[in-house]
Amino acid sequence: MVCVSHSEQSLKPEGSGHPAPVHAAYAQVARGYYPQIVALFTATLIISNICATKGVEFFGDRSVTFGPLQILPIVTDGAFFLFPLAYILGDVLSEVYGFRATRRAIYCGFAALVLTVLCFAVVLNLPAASFYENQEALRSVIAPVPRLVLAGLAGYFVGQLLNSAVLVLIKERTKERHLWARLIGSTVVGEFADTLIFCSIAAGAIGIETTAQFVNFVIVGFLWKTLCEIVVMPITYRVIAVLKKREPNYAPITADPLHS
């Protein structure tokens, strides 16, 4: 006797002796908030790498130095206001879903970013229409992106993985206590590695030429991102609490947190 599953029966054609399907067949989307967070994480990655093509300078009419360190003007890139969101989302993913799920989200973001770069390359090399007058303007905006993408990929890969790994390792010791320590500790490690790598590769692409500007670029970026993490921590706490409450399978694990 051959057993036929209910799903197989529902896909039998008419006249086969089995009831025809009532509706067309579809796969079910997994429940939970993970896909939405990954989508926002990926969008943040793509948008920030495009915004980073613009060099930004605050207090450009002033010059303050402390030894080799340039205090003013403050030099950064156009993604300074958005970039911290990526680490906040990375913290949420790591705290609620674990290292393996966060690593998968990072890979998804990288794949989307590579696709973005390839699309930009195709667009730049397509023959411009006779009435299109913005080819050089377009090139000046997105042509530096590949170098910034390399910087972003290297920085994100090291920084986000370190951020996630540090958070889950601290959580393994503290369990549900001292969330603030996990958020700040992981951010300090991850952001410093990310900022140093990104700035080392991207500095020339956005017009940073001197050592003083580079040191300022690194320090301002690191302090800004870390400060943002601390400022929005009450919101991060709330988001994490809601997700833990609403995710039905949130529970202690029995395996190594870096491999579960």
PDB file of C-alpha atoms in Angstrom:
ATOM      1  CA  MET A   1       0.000   0.000   0.000  1.00  0.00           C
ATOM      2  CA  VAL A   2       1.432   3.346  -1.065  1.00  0.00           C
ATOM      3  CA  CYS A   3       0.734   6.327   1.163  1.00  0.00           C
ATOM      4  CA  VAL A   4       0.083   9.652  -0.518  1.00  0.00           C
ATOM      5  CA  SER A   5       0.413  12.849   1.464  1.00  0.00           C
ATOM      6  CA  HIS A   6      -2.387  15.384   1.648  1.00  0.00           C
ATOM      7  CA  SER A   7      -0.297  17.897  -0.325  1.00  0.00           C
ATOM      8  CA  GLU A   8       0.314  15.332  -3.066  1.00  0.00           C
ATOM      9  CA  GLN A   9      -3.377  14.528  -3.225  1.00  0.00           C
ATOM     10  CA  SER A  10      -4.267  18.192  -3.551  1.00  0.00           C
ATOM     11  CA  LEU A  11      -2.015  18.512  -6.612  1.00  0.00           C
ATOM     12  CA  LYS A  12      -3.544  15.537  -8.492  1.00  0.00           C
ATOM     13  CA  PRO A  13      -5.092  16.574 -11.825  1.00  0.00           C
ATOM     14  CA  GLU A  14      -8.795  16.370 -12.457  1.00  0.00           C
ATOM     15  CA  GLY A  15     -10.027  12.914 -13.519  1.00  0.00           C
ATOM     16  CA  SER A  16      -7.404  11.096 -11.433  1.00  0.00           C
ATOM     17  CA  GLY A  17      -9.897   9.958  -8.826  1.00  0.00           C
ATOM     18  CA  HIS A  18      -8.746  12.516  -6.303  1.00  0.00           C
ATOM     19  CA  PRO A  19     -10.346  15.855  -5.517  1.00  0.00           C
ATOM     20  CA  ALA A  20      -9.036  18.760  -7.551  1.00  0.00           C
ATOM     21  CA  PRO A  21      -7.253  21.528  -5.627  1.00  0.00           C
ATOM     22  CA  VAL A  22      -9.546  24.308  -4.453  1.00  0.00           C
ATOM     23  CA  HIS A  23      -6.910  26.979  -5.045  1.00  0.00           C
ATOM     24  CA  ALA A  24      -3.447  27.232  -6.596  1.00  0.00           C
ATOM     25  CA  ALA A  25      -0.461  25.997  -4.585  1.00  0.00           C
ATOM     26  CA  TYR A  26       1.890  28.356  -2.727  1.00  0.00           C
ATOM     27  CA  ALA A  27       4.694  28.035  -0.193  1.00  0.00           C
ATOM     28  CA  GLN A  28       4.009  29.514   3.218  1.00  0.00           C
ATOM     29  CA  VAL A  29       6.075  32.453   4.442  1.00  0.00           C
ATOM     30  CA  ALA A  30       7.657  31.797   7.811  1.00  0.00           C
ATOM     31  CA  ARG A  31       6.209  33.856  10.613  1.00  0.00           C
ATOM     32  CA  GLY A  32       8.279  36.197  12.718  1.00  0.00           C
ATOM     33  CA  TYR A  33       9.995  39.556  12.380  1.00  0.00           C
ATOM     34  CA  TYR A  34      13.386  38.356  11.174  1.00  0.00           C
ATOM     35  CA  PRO A  35      12.737  38.926   7.421  1.00  0.00           C
ATOM     36  CA  GLN A  36      11.564  42.508   7.990  1.00  0.00           C
ATOM     37  CA  ILE A  37      14.627  43.348  10.095  1.00  0.00           C
ATOM     38  CA  VAL A  38      16.952  41.816   7.501  1.00  0.00           C
ATOM     39  CA  ALA A  39      15.243  43.853   4.763  1.00  0.00           C
ATOM     40  CA  LEU A  40      15.747  47.086   6.721  1.00  0.00           C
ATOM     41  CA  PHE A  41      19.323  46.073   7.530  1.00  0.00           C
ATOM     42  CA  THR A  42      20.054  45.467   3.842  1.00  0.00           C
ATOM     43  CA  ALA A  43      18.442  48.741   2.750  1.00  0.00           C
ATOM     44  CA  THR A  44      20.507  50.612   5.341  1.00  0.00           C
ATOM     45  CA  LEU A  45      23.682  49.009   4.000  1.00  0.00           C
ATOM     46  CA  ILE A  46      22.956  49.959   0.385  1.00  0.00           C
ATOM     47  CA  ILE A  47      21.777  53.512   1.090  1.00  0.00           C
ATOM     48  CA  SER A  48      24.640  54.303   3.463  1.00  0.00           C
ATOM     49  CA  ASN A  49      27.257  53.187   0.939  1.00  0.00           C
ATOM     50  CA  ILE A  50      25.750  55.510  -1.681  1.00  0.00           C
ATOM     51  CA  CYS A  51      25.480  58.419   0.756  1.00  0.00           C
ATOM     52  CA  ALA A  52      29.099  57.843   1.805  1.00  0.00           C
ATOM     53  CA  THR A  53      30.327  59.007  -1.618  1.00  0.00           C
ATOM     54  CA  LYS A  54      29.928  62.585  -0.404  1.00  0.00           C
ATOM     55  CA  GLY A  55      32.566  64.060   1.860  1.00  0.00           C
ATOM     56  CA  VAL A  56      31.082  66.262   4.601  1.00  0.00           C
ATOM     57  CA  GLU A  57      32.832  68.993   6.561  1.00  0.00           C
ATOM     58  CA  PHE A  58      31.483  70.831   9.607  1.00  0.00           C
ATOM     59  CA  PHE A  59      32.978  74.132  10.853  1.00  0.00           C
ATOM     60  CA  GLY A  60      35.017  74.430   7.667  1.00  0.00           C
ATOM     61  CA  ASP A  61      35.912  78.042   8.429  1.00  0.00           C
ATOM     62  CA  ARG A  62      37.745  77.082  11.621  1.00  0.00           C
ATOM     63  CA  SER A  63      41.029  75.286  12.244  1.00  0.00           C
ATOM     64  CA  VAL A  64      41.757  73.685  15.617  1.00  0.00           C
ATOM     65  CA  THR A  65      44.467  71.054  16.092  1.00  0.00           C
ATOM     66  CA  PHE A  66      45.851  69.126  19.035  1.00  0.00           C
ATOM     67  CA  GLY A  67      49.239  67.747  18.069  1.00  0.00           C
ATOM     68  CA  PRO A  68      48.664  65.585  14.963  1.00  0.00           C
ATOM     69  CA  LEU A  69      44.923  65.456  15.640  1.00  0.00           C
ATOM     70  CA  GLN A  70      42.658  67.824  13.733  1.00  0.00           C
ATOM     71  CA  ILE A  71      39.771  68.868  15.988  1.00  0.00           C
ATOM     72  CA  LEU A  72      38.133  71.327  13.582  1.00  0.00           C
ATOM     73  CA  PRO A  73      36.956  71.201  10.922  1.00  0.00           C
ATOM     74  CA  ILE A  74      35.133  67.908  11.489  1.00  0.00           C
ATOM     75  CA  VAL A  75      35.454  65.694   8.423  1.00  0.00           C
ATOM     76  CA  THR A  76      33.146  62.740   7.794  1.00  0.00           C
ATOM     77  CA  ASP A  77      31.047  61.220   5.018  1.00  0.00           C
ATOM     78  CA  GLY A  78      27.424  61.653   3.980  1.00  0.00           C
ATOM     79  CA  ALA A  79      26.295  58.426   5.636  1.00  0.00           C
ATOM     80  CA  PHE A  80      27.190  59.537   9.157  1.00  0.00           C
ATOM     81  CA  PHE A  81      23.534  59.989  10.160  1.00  0.00           C
ATOM     82  CA  LEU A  82      22.369  56.615   8.782  1.00  0.00           C
ATOM     83  CA  PHE A  83      25.266  54.245   9.358  1.00  0.00           C
ATOM     84  CA  PRO A  84      24.704  53.764  13.125  1.00  0.00           C
ATOM     85  CA  LEU A  85      21.297  52.226  12.346  1.00  0.00           C
ATOM     86  CA  ALA A  86      23.063  49.232  10.786  1.00  0.00           C
ATOM     87  CA  TYR A  87      24.785  48.437  14.083  1.00  0.00           C
ATOM     88  CA  ILE A  88      21.614  48.960  16.081  1.00  0.00           C
ATOM     89  CA  LEU A  89      19.849  46.472  13.803  1.00  0.00           C
ATOM     90  CA  GLY A  90      22.849  44.163  14.074  1.00  0.00           C
ATOM     91  CA  ASP A  91      22.555  44.284  17.868  1.00  0.00           C
ATOM     92  CA  VAL A  92      18.842  43.498  17.688  1.00  0.00           C
ATOM     93  CA  LEU A  93      19.458  40.558  15.362  1.00  0.00           C
ATOM     94  CA  SER A  94      22.285  39.194  17.518  1.00  0.00           C
ATOM     95  CA  GLU A  95      20.422  39.580  20.812  1.00  0.00           C
ATOM     96  CA  VAL A  96      17.157  38.032  19.630  1.00  0.00           C
ATOM     97  CA  TYR A  97      18.096  35.623  16.843  1.00  0.00           C
ATOM     98  CA  GLY A  98      21.714  34.700  17.560  1.00  0.00           C
ATOM     99  CA  PHE A  99      25.028  34.737  15.726  1.00  0.00           C
ATOM    100  CA  ARG A 100      24.151  32.355  12.901  1.00  0.00           C
ATOM    101  CA  ALA A 101      21.026  34.284  11.899  1.00  0.00           C
ATOM    102  CA  THR A 102      22.896  37.593  12.080  1.00  0.00           C
ATOM    103  CA  ARG A 103      25.691  36.217   9.924  1.00  0.00           C
ATOM    104  CA  ARG A 104      23.096  35.187   7.346  1.00  0.00           C
ATOM    105  CA  ALA A 105      21.687  38.728   7.380  1.00  0.00           C
ATOM    106  CA  ILE A 106      25.173  40.158   6.809  1.00  0.00           C
ATOM    107  CA  TYR A 107      25.666  37.849   3.835  1.00  0.00           C
ATOM    108  CA  CYS A 108      22.309  38.943   2.391  1.00  0.00           C
ATOM    109  CA  GLY A 109      23.310  42.585   2.739  1.00  0.00           C
ATOM    110  CA  PHE A 110      26.645  41.954   1.053  1.00  0.00           C
ATOM    111  CA  ALA A 111      24.972  40.157  -1.846  1.00  0.00           C
ATOM    112  CA  ALA A 112      22.550  43.054  -2.328  1.00  0.00           C
ATOM    113  CA  LEU A 113      25.410  45.535  -2.238  1.00  0.00           C
ATOM    114  CA  VAL A 114      27.387  43.603  -4.844  1.00  0.00           C
ATOM    115  CA  LEU A 115      24.294  43.556  -7.055  1.00  0.00           C
ATOM    116  CA  THR A 116      24.004  47.327  -6.607  1.00  0.00           C
ATOM    117  CA  VAL A 117      27.586  47.846  -7.749  1.00  0.00           C
ATOM    118  CA  LEU A 118      27.114  45.619 -10.789  1.00  0.00           C
ATOM    119  CA  CYS A 119      23.961  47.527 -11.754  1.00  0.00           C
ATOM    120  CA  PHE A 120      25.782  50.853 -11.412  1.00  0.00           C
ATOM    121  CA  ALA A 121      28.573  49.560 -13.642  1.00  0.00           C
ATOM    122  CA  VAL A 122      26.069  48.481 -16.298  1.00  0.00           C
ATOM    123  CA  VAL A 123      24.204  51.806 -16.170  1.00  0.00           C
ATOM    124  CA  LEU A 124      27.403  53.842 -16.482  1.00  0.00           C
ATOM    125  CA  ASN A 125      28.507  51.884 -19.542  1.00  0.00           C
ATOM    126  CA  LEU A 126      25.184  51.931 -21.366  1.00  0.00           C
ATOM    127  CA  PRO A 127      25.166  54.406 -24.280  1.00  0.00           C
ATOM    128  CA  ALA A 128      23.527  57.648 -23.177  1.00  0.00           C
ATOM    129  CA  ALA A 129      20.566  58.939 -25.169  1.00  0.00           C
ATOM    130  CA  SER A 130      21.154  62.057 -27.230  1.00  0.00           C
ATOM    131  CA  PHE A 131      18.810  64.047 -25.000  1.00  0.00           C
ATOM    132  CA  TYR A 132      20.398  62.828 -21.739  1.00  0.00           C
ATOM    133  CA  GLU A 133      22.731  65.520 -20.421  1.00  0.00           C
ATOM    134  CA  ASN A 134      23.624  64.136 -17.003  1.00  0.00           C
ATOM    135  CA  GLN A 135      26.028  61.316 -17.874  1.00  0.00           C
ATOM    136  CA  GLU A 136      29.067  62.988 -16.324  1.00  0.00           C
ATOM    137  CA  ALA A 137      27.087  64.120 -13.293  1.00  0.00           C
ATOM    138  CA  LEU A 138      25.871  60.549 -12.799  1.00  0.00           C
ATOM    139  CA  ARG A 139      29.401  59.224 -13.208  1.00  0.00           C
ATOM    140  CA  SER A 140      30.784  61.716 -10.685  1.00  0.00           C
ATOM    141  CA  VAL A 141      28.262  60.526  -8.092  1.00  0.00           C
ATOM    142  CA  ILE A 142      28.342  56.748  -8.461  1.00  0.00           C
ATOM    143  CA  ALA A 143      31.737  56.107 -10.058  1.00  0.00           C
ATOM    144  CA  PRO A 144      33.551  56.144  -6.663  1.00  0.00           C
ATOM    145  CA  VAL A 145      31.047  53.652  -5.237  1.00  0.00           C
ATOM    146  CA  PRO A 146      33.038  50.452  -6.084  1.00  0.00           C
ATOM    147  CA  ARG A 147      35.927  51.604  -3.902  1.00  0.00           C
ATOM    148  CA  LEU A 148      33.527  52.566  -1.148  1.00  0.00           C
ATOM    149  CA  VAL A 149      31.776  49.237  -1.541  1.00  0.00           C
ATOM    150  CA  LEU A 150      35.094  47.465  -1.051  1.00  0.00           C
ATOM    151  CA  ALA A 151      35.610  49.564   2.069  1.00  0.00           C
ATOM    152  CA  GLY A 152      32.063  48.876   3.203  1.00  0.00           C
ATOM    153  CA  LEU A 153      32.277  45.145   2.554  1.00  0.00           C
ATOM    154  CA  ALA A 154      35.565  44.794   4.408  1.00  0.00           C
ATOM    155  CA  GLY A 155      34.437  47.018   7.270  1.00  0.00           C
ATOM    156  CA  TYR A 156      31.018  45.456   7.613  1.00  0.00           C
ATOM    157  CA  PHE A 157      32.308  41.910   7.339  1.00  0.00           C
ATOM    158  CA  VAL A 158      34.836  42.334  10.128  1.00  0.00           C
ATOM    159  CA  GLY A 159      32.925  44.867  12.223  1.00  0.00           C
ATOM    160  CA  GLN A 160      29.483  43.279  12.120  1.00  0.00           C
ATOM    161  CA  LEU A 161      30.770  39.766  12.726  1.00  0.00           C
ATOM    162  CA  LEU A 162      32.871  41.008  15.655  1.00  0.00           C
ATOM    163  CA  ASN A 163      29.902  42.985  16.955  1.00  0.00           C
ATOM    164  CA  SER A 164      27.641  39.929  16.820  1.00  0.00           C
ATOM    165  CA  ALA A 165      30.226  37.504  18.193  1.00  0.00           C
ATOM    166  CA  VAL A 166      31.113  39.746  21.142  1.00  0.00           C
ATOM    167  CA  LEU A 167      27.437  40.299  21.967  1.00  0.00           C
ATOM    168  CA  VAL A 168      26.499  36.610  21.990  1.00  0.00           C
ATOM    169  CA  LEU A 169      29.617  35.669  23.967  1.00  0.00           C
ATOM    170  CA  ILE A 170      28.814  38.283  26.617  1.00  0.00           C
ATOM    171  CA  LYS A 171      25.198  37.106  26.625  1.00  0.00           C
ATOM    172  CA  GLU A 172      26.375  33.532  27.197  1.00  0.00           C
ATOM    173  CA  ARG A 173      27.850  34.725  30.488  1.00  0.00           C
ATOM    174  CA  THR A 174      25.199  37.238  31.539  1.00  0.00           C
ATOM    175  CA  LYS A 175      22.113  35.494  30.078  1.00  0.00           C
ATOM    176  CA  GLU A 176      19.222  38.019  30.138  1.00  0.00           C
ATOM    177  CA  ARG A 177      20.978  40.401  32.549  1.00  0.00           C
ATOM    178  CA  HIS A 178      23.076  43.483  31.730  1.00  0.00           C
ATOM    179  CA  LEU A 179      21.831  44.086  28.194  1.00  0.00           C
ATOM    180  CA  TRP A 180      23.457  47.532  28.275  1.00  0.00           C
ATOM    181  CA  ALA A 181      26.885  45.902  28.716  1.00  0.00           C
ATOM    182  CA  ARG A 182      26.335  43.689  25.693  1.00  0.00           C
ATOM    183  CA  LEU A 183      25.138  46.539  23.505  1.00  0.00           C
ATOM    184  CA  ILE A 184      27.943  48.935  24.412  1.00  0.00           C
ATOM    185  CA  GLY A 185      30.727  46.353  24.604  1.00  0.00           C
ATOM    186  CA  SER A 186      29.925  44.789  21.240  1.00  0.00           C
ATOM    187  CA  THR A 187      29.504  48.195  19.600  1.00  0.00           C
ATOM    188  CA  VAL A 188      32.877  49.477  20.826  1.00  0.00           C
ATOM    189  CA  VAL A 189      34.687  46.434  19.407  1.00  0.00           C
ATOM    190  CA  GLY A 190      32.722  46.180  16.171  1.00  0.00           C
ATOM    191  CA  GLU A 191      32.546  49.890  15.390  1.00  0.00           C
ATOM    192  CA  PHE A 192      36.235  50.472  15.968  1.00  0.00           C
ATOM    193  CA  ALA A 193      37.243  47.639  13.619  1.00  0.00           C
ATOM    194  CA  ASP A 194      34.654  48.701  11.052  1.00  0.00           C
ATOM    195  CA  THR A 195      35.569  52.390  11.165  1.00  0.00           C
ATOM    196  CA  LEU A 196      39.302  51.801  10.946  1.00  0.00           C
ATOM    197  CA  ILE A 197      39.001  49.431   7.973  1.00  0.00           C
ATOM    198  CA  PHE A 198      36.405  51.526   6.150  1.00  0.00           C
ATOM    199  CA  CYS A 199      38.260  54.797   6.601  1.00  0.00           C
ATOM    200  CA  SER A 200      41.594  53.284   5.524  1.00  0.00           C
ATOM    201  CA  ILE A 201      40.122  52.208   2.180  1.00  0.00           C
ATOM    202  CA  ALA A 202      37.523  54.937   1.588  1.00  0.00           C
ATOM    203  CA  ALA A 203      39.436  58.056   2.626  1.00  0.00           C
ATOM    204  CA  GLY A 204      40.901  58.763  -0.807  1.00  0.00           C
ATOM    205  CA  ALA A 205      37.562  58.226  -2.537  1.00  0.00           C
ATOM    206  CA  ILE A 206      35.909  61.057  -0.633  1.00  0.00           C
ATOM    207  CA  GLY A 207      38.804  63.511  -0.801  1.00  0.00           C
ATOM    208  CA  ILE A 208      40.668  62.967   2.480  1.00  0.00           C
ATOM    209  CA  GLU A 209      44.375  63.544   1.810  1.00  0.00           C
ATOM    210  CA  THR A 210      46.264  64.473   4.983  1.00  0.00           C
ATOM    211  CA  THR A 211      47.103  62.346   8.013  1.00  0.00           C
ATOM    212  CA  ALA A 212      45.335  64.830  10.294  1.00  0.00           C
ATOM    213  CA  GLN A 213      42.145  64.560   8.248  1.00  0.00           C
ATOM    214  CA  PHE A 214      42.373  60.760   8.294  1.00  0.00           C
ATOM    215  CA  VAL A 215      42.831  60.577  12.069  1.00  0.00           C
ATOM    216  CA  ASN A 216      39.924  62.992  12.470  1.00  0.00           C
ATOM    217  CA  PHE A 217      37.844  60.864  10.085  1.00  0.00           C
ATOM    218  CA  VAL A 218      38.467  57.698  12.126  1.00  0.00           C
ATOM    219  CA  ILE A 219      37.990  59.215  15.567  1.00  0.00           C
ATOM    220  CA  VAL A 220      34.897  61.240  14.671  1.00  0.00           C
ATOM    221  CA  GLY A 221      33.324  58.236  12.964  1.00  0.00           C
ATOM    222  CA  PHE A 222      34.017  55.885  15.857  1.00  0.00           C
ATOM    223  CA  LEU A 223      32.884  58.283  18.590  1.00  0.00           C
ATOM    224  CA  TRP A 224      29.783  59.333  16.656  1.00  0.00           C
ATOM    225  CA  LYS A 225      28.608  55.775  16.008  1.00  0.00           C
ATOM    226  CA  THR A 226      29.272  54.682  19.578  1.00  0.00           C
ATOM    227  CA  LEU A 227      27.491  57.752  20.962  1.00  0.00           C
ATOM    228  CA  CYS A 228      24.482  57.050  18.741  1.00  0.00           C
ATOM    229  CA  GLU A 229      24.294  53.523  20.147  1.00  0.00           C
ATOM    230  CA  ILE A 230      24.200  54.913  23.686  1.00  0.00           C
ATOM    231  CA  VAL A 231      21.674  57.655  22.895  1.00  0.00           C
ATOM    232  CA  VAL A 232      19.153  55.329  21.250  1.00  0.00           C
ATOM    233  CA  MET A 233      19.697  52.508  23.738  1.00  0.00           C
ATOM    234  CA  PRO A 234      16.257  53.005  25.378  1.00  0.00           C
ATOM    235  CA  ILE A 235      14.661  52.439  21.951  1.00  0.00           C
ATOM    236  CA  THR A 236      16.878  49.425  21.309  1.00  0.00           C
ATOM    237  CA  TYR A 237      15.871  48.011  24.694  1.00  0.00           C
ATOM    238  CA  ARG A 238      12.198  48.422  23.808  1.00  0.00           C
ATOM    239  CA  VAL A 239      12.515  46.850  20.363  1.00  0.00           C
ATOM    240  CA  ILE A 240      14.409  43.872  21.770  1.00  0.00           C
ATOM    241  CA  ALA A 241      11.859  43.395  24.558  1.00  0.00           C
ATOM    242  CA  VAL A 242       8.950  43.419  22.097  1.00  0.00           C
ATOM    243  CA  LEU A 243      10.651  40.938  19.774  1.00  0.00           C
ATOM    244  CA  LYS A 244      11.542  38.565  22.602  1.00  0.00           C
ATOM    245  CA  LYS A 245       7.952  38.638  23.782  1.00  0.00           C
ATOM    246  CA  ARG A 246       6.408  38.110  20.345  1.00  0.00           C
ATOM    247  CA  GLU A 247       8.792  35.563  18.892  1.00  0.00           C
ATOM    248  CA  PRO A 248       7.191  32.232  19.949  1.00  0.00           C
ATOM    249  CA  ASN A 249      10.416  30.200  19.750  1.00  0.00           C
ATOM    250  CA  TYR A 250      12.632  32.532  21.803  1.00  0.00           C
ATOM    251  CA  ALA A 251      14.176  30.165  24.356  1.00  0.00           C
ATOM    252  CA  PRO A 252      17.541  29.051  25.777  1.00  0.00           C
ATOM    253  CA  ILE A 253      19.679  26.967  23.422  1.00  0.00           C
ATOM    254  CA  THR A 254      21.779  23.898  24.178  1.00  0.00           C
ATOM    255  CA  ALA A 255      24.526  24.383  21.570  1.00  0.00           C
ATOM    256  CA  ASP A 256      27.539  26.663  21.236  1.00  0.00           C
ATOM    257  CA  PRO A 257      26.116  30.210  20.674  1.00  0.00           C
ATOM    258  CA  LEU A 258      28.560  30.864  17.820  1.00  0.00           C
ATOM    259  CA  HIS A 259      27.345  27.791  15.923  1.00  0.00           C
ATOM    260  CA  SER A 260      23.644  27.645  16.794  1.00  0.00           C
TER     261      SER A 260
END
